Amino acid sequence: MINRRNFLKNVGLTGSLLTMPAALLNAKSLAASQTNIDLSAITLRGKVQCEGKGVAGVPVTDGINITLTDKNGLYELISNATAEFVYISVPSGYAFPEHKSIAAFYKPISKNNYKNDFNLEKLKVDDRKHTFVVWADPQMKTKKDVEVLISQSVPDLQAVIKSYPADTLIHGIGCGDLVWDEFELFEDYKHAVDMCGIPFFNVIGNHDMDNEARTDDKSANTFKQQFGPTYYSYNRGELHYIVLDDVFFLGVAKKYIGYITENQLQWLDQDLALVKPGTTIIVSLHIPTFTGNARRAGKVEDVTDGGTVANRQQLYKMLAPYKVHIMSGHTHFNDNWEEGNIMEHNHGTVCGAWWTGPICGDGTPSGYGVYDVNGSDIKWHYKSTGLAKDKQLRIYPKGRVKESPDELAVNVWNWDKKWKVEWFEDGVLKGPMEQKVAYDPWAFELYAGPSLPKVRKFVEPVLTDHMFFAKPSVDAKKITIRVTDRFGNVYEESV
């Protein structure tokens, strides 16, 4: 079977397909030619330039193959008529092209116009030091949701941006589910992003898909009209950024699995071939490649339920030569895992528990990730909407967790295995707190049961790894919790 990816490989420019014996052609198929796929060869040409001077070595792609600009910034790429975009991997040292804060690194391919130039702007500051933020799941369903995003989330991010020196390079990653099936709200999302004033690269989520499509191939049509390609890469400083589409639509409304197509993986092979081994890579996708959710629930992971990526091991093998941070959303809880060269940050969401309350199902406040880059070194924190940067835990007094009535509980939502959680009783260090898989009690009170919350009743609390417990003495007067993150930052609160 011929597809757009192997067409040129198998047929090339020899015209062998056009010289197929007439006896093999079906008259009915010719009569219905208006629905046939046009696989005719096209040549994409253009120039990548800065102030009129060509920029050499810039990767240019049609989403199928990648070529590099020559010494004069010129590119030529043999493609075919099914290609939708020609786009570049913005090189380090240059500003991100944007239109009203939406990254504009691509050009739609229009019929009979296969020449597209790209204009870059040289940065005036060293981009080896920069910051990026990850907005997972804004997921607006109604104009009321939009109002909360505009009145709470946007000002919070604006304040974060203003807290950095004015010349700091900051960009955003919209990590999927930008809206909740209501595509007219894409304009509201764009408006919110534009208010923040930083360029945003965007990821397709399961609620950004066309549910009326008959296959995965056409399920991203609306997203592409709004934001361009669903997989691409770019560079800033010493880091290489990759965005992937891991939502595979099954052709049944709202049914999908986490899966990365072969088209993307063969493109990724080419992209990674241009990246030096040992480089730090940021991979952004919507559905997490993996979480601890099944383990916490005492279940065997089901890779067909859309919660994780079924063919993630193939991705991990490709990423083995690099130091990798994976950015994901989708779950509406916060979950960090690390193994070997890979760390995945599955973010709590901008919308919390679908705009029903101030926290996600695991007790993580609605919010987003903030990542500060210096060379190849990255430090990060979770920024809770409306709360101070150093708010990184919540203490529950004895009795709040019904299953542990004699214990004090703490939720440390951005915890990973390199954090320390200790407690003091009346000034005396008692040691590490006991980590347990448990529900956040506030989330349980807000969301548990068929009658809660009043709006969007499907929301439920979820078990999490980032709950910690200690049993104070009966006569204890003051309990202090000291949390130290992997970077040595210390957060303390007392009851």
Coordinates of N, CA, C and O in Angstrom, one line a residue, residues 69-137:
T69 N 19.4 23.9 5.3 CA 19.7 25.0 4.4 C 21.2 25.0 4.0 O 22.0 24.6 4.8
D70 N 21.5 25.4 2.8 CA 22.9 25.5 2.4 C 23.5 26.7 2.9 O 23.0 27.5 3.7
K71 N 24.8 27.0 2.5 CA 25.5 28.1 3.0 C 24.9 29.5 2.7 O 25.2 30.5 3.4
N72 N 24.0 29.5 1.7 CA 23.3 30.7 1.4 C 21.9 30.8 2.1 O 21.1 31.7 1.8
G73 N 21.6 29.8 2.9 CA 20.3 29.7 3.5 C 19.2 29.2 2.7 O 18.0 29.2 3.0
L74 N 19.5 28.6 1.5 CA 18.5 28.1 0.6 C 18.2 26.6 0.9 O 19.1 25.9 1.4
Y75 N 17.0 26.2 0.7 CA 16.6 24.8 0.9 C 15.8 24.3 -0.3 O 15.1 25.1 -1.0
E76 N 15.9 23.1 -0.5 CA 15.1 22.4 -1.6 C 14.7 21.0 -1.0 O 15.6 20.3 -0.6
L77 N 13.4 20.7 -1.0 CA 13.0 19.5 -0.4 C 12.0 18.8 -1.3 O 10.9 19.4 -1.7
I78 N 12.3 17.6 -1.8 CA 11.3 16.8 -2.6 C 10.2 16.3 -1.7 O 10.5 15.6 -0.7
S79 N 9.0 16.6 -2.0 CA 7.8 16.2 -1.2 C 6.7 15.7 -2.2 O 7.0 15.3 -3.3
N80 N 5.5 15.6 -1.7 CA 4.4 15.3 -2.5 C 3.2 16.0 -2.1 O 3.2 16.7 -1.0
A81 N 2.1 16.0 -2.8 CA 1.0 16.9 -2.7 C 0.2 16.6 -1.4 O -0.7 17.4 -1.1
T82 N 0.5 15.6 -0.7 CA -0.2 15.4 0.6 C 0.4 16.2 1.7 O -0.2 16.3 2.8
A83 N 1.6 16.7 1.5 CA 2.2 17.5 2.6 C 1.4 18.8 2.9 O 0.9 19.5 1.9
E84 N 1.2 19.1 4.1 CA 0.4 20.2 4.5 C 1.2 21.5 4.9 O 0.7 22.6 4.7
F85 N 2.4 21.3 5.4 CA 3.2 22.4 5.9 C 4.6 22.2 5.5 O 5.1 21.1 5.4
V86 N 5.3 23.3 5.4 CA 6.8 23.3 5.4 C 7.2 24.1 6.6 O 6.6 25.2 6.9
Y87 N 8.1 23.6 7.4 CA 8.4 24.3 8.6 C 9.9 24.1 9.0 O 10.5 23.2 8.5
I88 N 10.3 25.0 9.9 CA 11.7 24.9 10.3 C 11.8 24.6 11.8 O 10.9 24.7 12.6
S89 N 13.0 24.1 12.2 CA 13.4 23.9 13.6 C 14.2 25.1 13.9 O 15.4 25.2 13.6
V90 N 13.6 26.1 14.6 CA 14.2 27.4 14.9 C 15.5 27.1 15.6 O 15.6 26.5 16.6
P91 N 16.6 27.7 15.0 CA 17.9 27.4 15.6 C 18.2 28.3 16.9 O 17.6 29.3 17.1
S92 N 19.1 27.8 17.7 CA 19.5 28.6 18.9 C 20.1 29.9 18.4 O 20.6 30.1 17.3
G93 N 19.9 30.9 19.2 CA 20.4 32.3 18.9 C 19.4 33.2 18.2 O 19.7 34.3 18.0
Y94 N 18.2 32.6 17.9 CA 17.3 33.4 17.2 C 15.9 33.5 17.9 O 15.6 32.5 18.7
A95 N 15.2 34.6 17.8 CA 13.9 34.7 18.4 C 12.9 33.8 17.7 O 13.1 33.4 16.6
F96 N 11.9 33.4 18.5 CA 10.9 32.5 17.9 C 9.9 33.3 17.1 O 9.3 34.3 17.6
P97 N 9.7 33.0 15.8 CA 8.7 33.7 15.1 C 7.3 33.5 15.7 O 7.1 32.4 16.2
E98 N 6.5 34.5 15.8 CA 5.2 34.4 16.4 C 4.2 35.3 15.8 O 4.5 36.3 15.1
H99 N 3.0 34.9 16.0 CA 1.8 35.8 15.6 C 0.9 35.9 16.8 O 0.3 34.9 17.2
K100 N 0.9 37.1 17.4 CA 0.1 37.3 18.6 C 0.4 36.2 19.6 O -0.5 35.6 20.2
S101 N 1.7 36.0 19.8 CA 2.2 35.1 20.8 C 2.1 33.6 20.5 O 2.5 32.7 21.3
I102 N 1.5 33.2 19.4 CA 1.4 31.8 19.0 C 2.6 31.6 18.0 O 2.8 32.3 17.0
A103 N 3.5 30.6 18.4 CA 4.7 30.3 17.6 C 4.3 30.1 16.1 O 3.4 29.4 15.8
A104 N 5.0 30.8 15.2 CA 4.7 30.8 13.8 C 6.0 30.3 13.0 O 6.6 31.1 12.3
F105 N 6.4 29.1 13.2 CA 7.6 28.5 12.6 C 7.2 27.7 11.3 O 8.1 27.1 10.8
Y106 N 6.0 27.8 10.8 CA 5.6 27.0 9.7 C 4.9 27.9 8.7 O 4.4 29.0 8.9
K107 N 4.8 27.3 7.4 CA 4.0 27.9 6.4 C 3.1 26.8 5.8 O 3.6 25.7 5.4
P108 N 1.8 27.1 5.6 CA 0.9 26.1 4.9 C 1.4 26.0 3.5 O 1.7 27.0 2.9
I109 N 1.3 24.8 3.0 CA 1.7 24.6 1.6 C 0.4 24.8 0.7 O -0.6 24.1 0.9
S110 N 0.4 25.8 -0.1 CA -0.7 26.0 -1.0 C -0.4 25.5 -2.4 O 0.7 25.6 -2.9
K111 N -1.4 25.0 -3.1 CA -1.3 24.4 -4.4 C -0.7 25.4 -5.4 O -1.1 26.6 -5.4
N112 N 0.3 25.0 -6.1 CA 1.0 25.8 -7.2 C 1.8 26.9 -6.6 O 2.3 27.8 -7.3
N113 N 2.0 26.9 -5.3 CA 2.9 27.9 -4.6 C 3.8 27.1 -3.6 O 3.4 27.0 -2.5
Y114 N 4.9 26.6 -4.1 CA 5.7 25.8 -3.2 C 7.0 26.5 -2.8 O 7.9 25.8 -2.3
K115 N 7.0 27.8 -2.9 CA 8.2 28.6 -2.5 C 7.8 29.4 -1.2 O 6.9 30.1 -1.2
N116 N 8.5 29.1 -0.1 CA 8.3 29.8 1.1 C 9.6 30.2 1.8 O 10.5 29.3 2.0
D117 N 9.7 31.4 2.2 CA 10.8 31.9 2.9 C 10.5 32.1 4.4 O 9.4 32.3 4.7
F118 N 11.6 32.0 5.2 CA 11.4 32.2 6.6 C 12.4 33.3 7.1 O 13.6 33.2 6.7
N119 N 11.9 34.3 7.8 CA 12.7 35.4 8.3 C 12.9 35.2 9.8 O 12.0 35.1 10.6
L120 N 14.2 35.2 10.2 CA 14.5 35.1 11.6 C 15.1 36.4 12.1 O 15.6 37.2 11.3
E121 N 15.0 36.5 13.4 CA 15.6 37.7 14.1 C 16.6 37.3 15.1 O 16.3 36.4 16.0
K122 N 17.8 37.8 15.0 CA 18.9 37.4 15.9 C 18.6 37.9 17.3 O 18.2 39.1 17.4
L123 N 18.8 37.1 18.3 CA 18.6 37.5 19.7 C 19.7 38.5 20.1 O 20.9 38.3 19.7
K124 N 19.4 39.4 21.0 CA 20.4 40.3 21.5 C 20.9 39.8 22.8 O 21.8 40.5 23.4
V125 N 20.4 38.7 23.4 CA 20.9 38.2 24.6 C 21.3 36.7 24.4 O 20.8 36.1 23.5
D126 N 22.1 36.2 25.3 CA 22.6 34.8 25.3 C 21.4 33.9 25.7 O 20.9 34.0 26.8
D127 N 21.0 33.1 24.8 CA 19.8 32.2 25.1 C 20.2 30.9 25.8 O 19.3 30.1 26.1
R128 N 21.4 30.8 26.2 CA 21.7 29.6 27.0 C 21.1 29.7 28.4 O 20.9 28.7 29.0
K129 N 20.7 30.9 28.7 CA 20.0 31.1 30.0 C 18.6 31.6 29.6 O 18.4 32.6 28.9
H130 N 17.6 30.8 29.9 CA 16.2 31.1 29.6 C 15.2 30.3 30.5 O 15.6 29.5 31.3
T131 N 14.0 30.6 30.3 CA 12.9 30.0 31.1 C 11.8 29.6 30.2 O 11.5 30.2 29.2
F132 N 11.1 28.5 30.6 CA 9.9 28.1 29.9 C 8.9 27.7 30.9 O 9.2 27.2 32.0
V133 N 7.6 27.9 30.6 CA 6.5 27.4 31.5 C 5.6 26.4 30.7 O 5.6 26.5 29.5
V134 N 5.0 25.5 31.5 CA 4.2 24.5 30.9 C 2.8 24.6 31.4 O 2.5 24.4 32.6
W135 N 1.9 25.0 30.5 CA 0.4 25.1 30.8 C -0.2 23.8 30.3 O -0.4 23.7 29.1
A136 N -0.5 22.9 31.2 CA -1.2 21.7 30.9 C -2.7 21.9 31.1 O -3.2 22.4 32.1
D137 N -3.5 21.5 30.1 CA -5.0 21.4 30.2 C -5.7 22.7 30.7 O -6.3 22.7 31.7

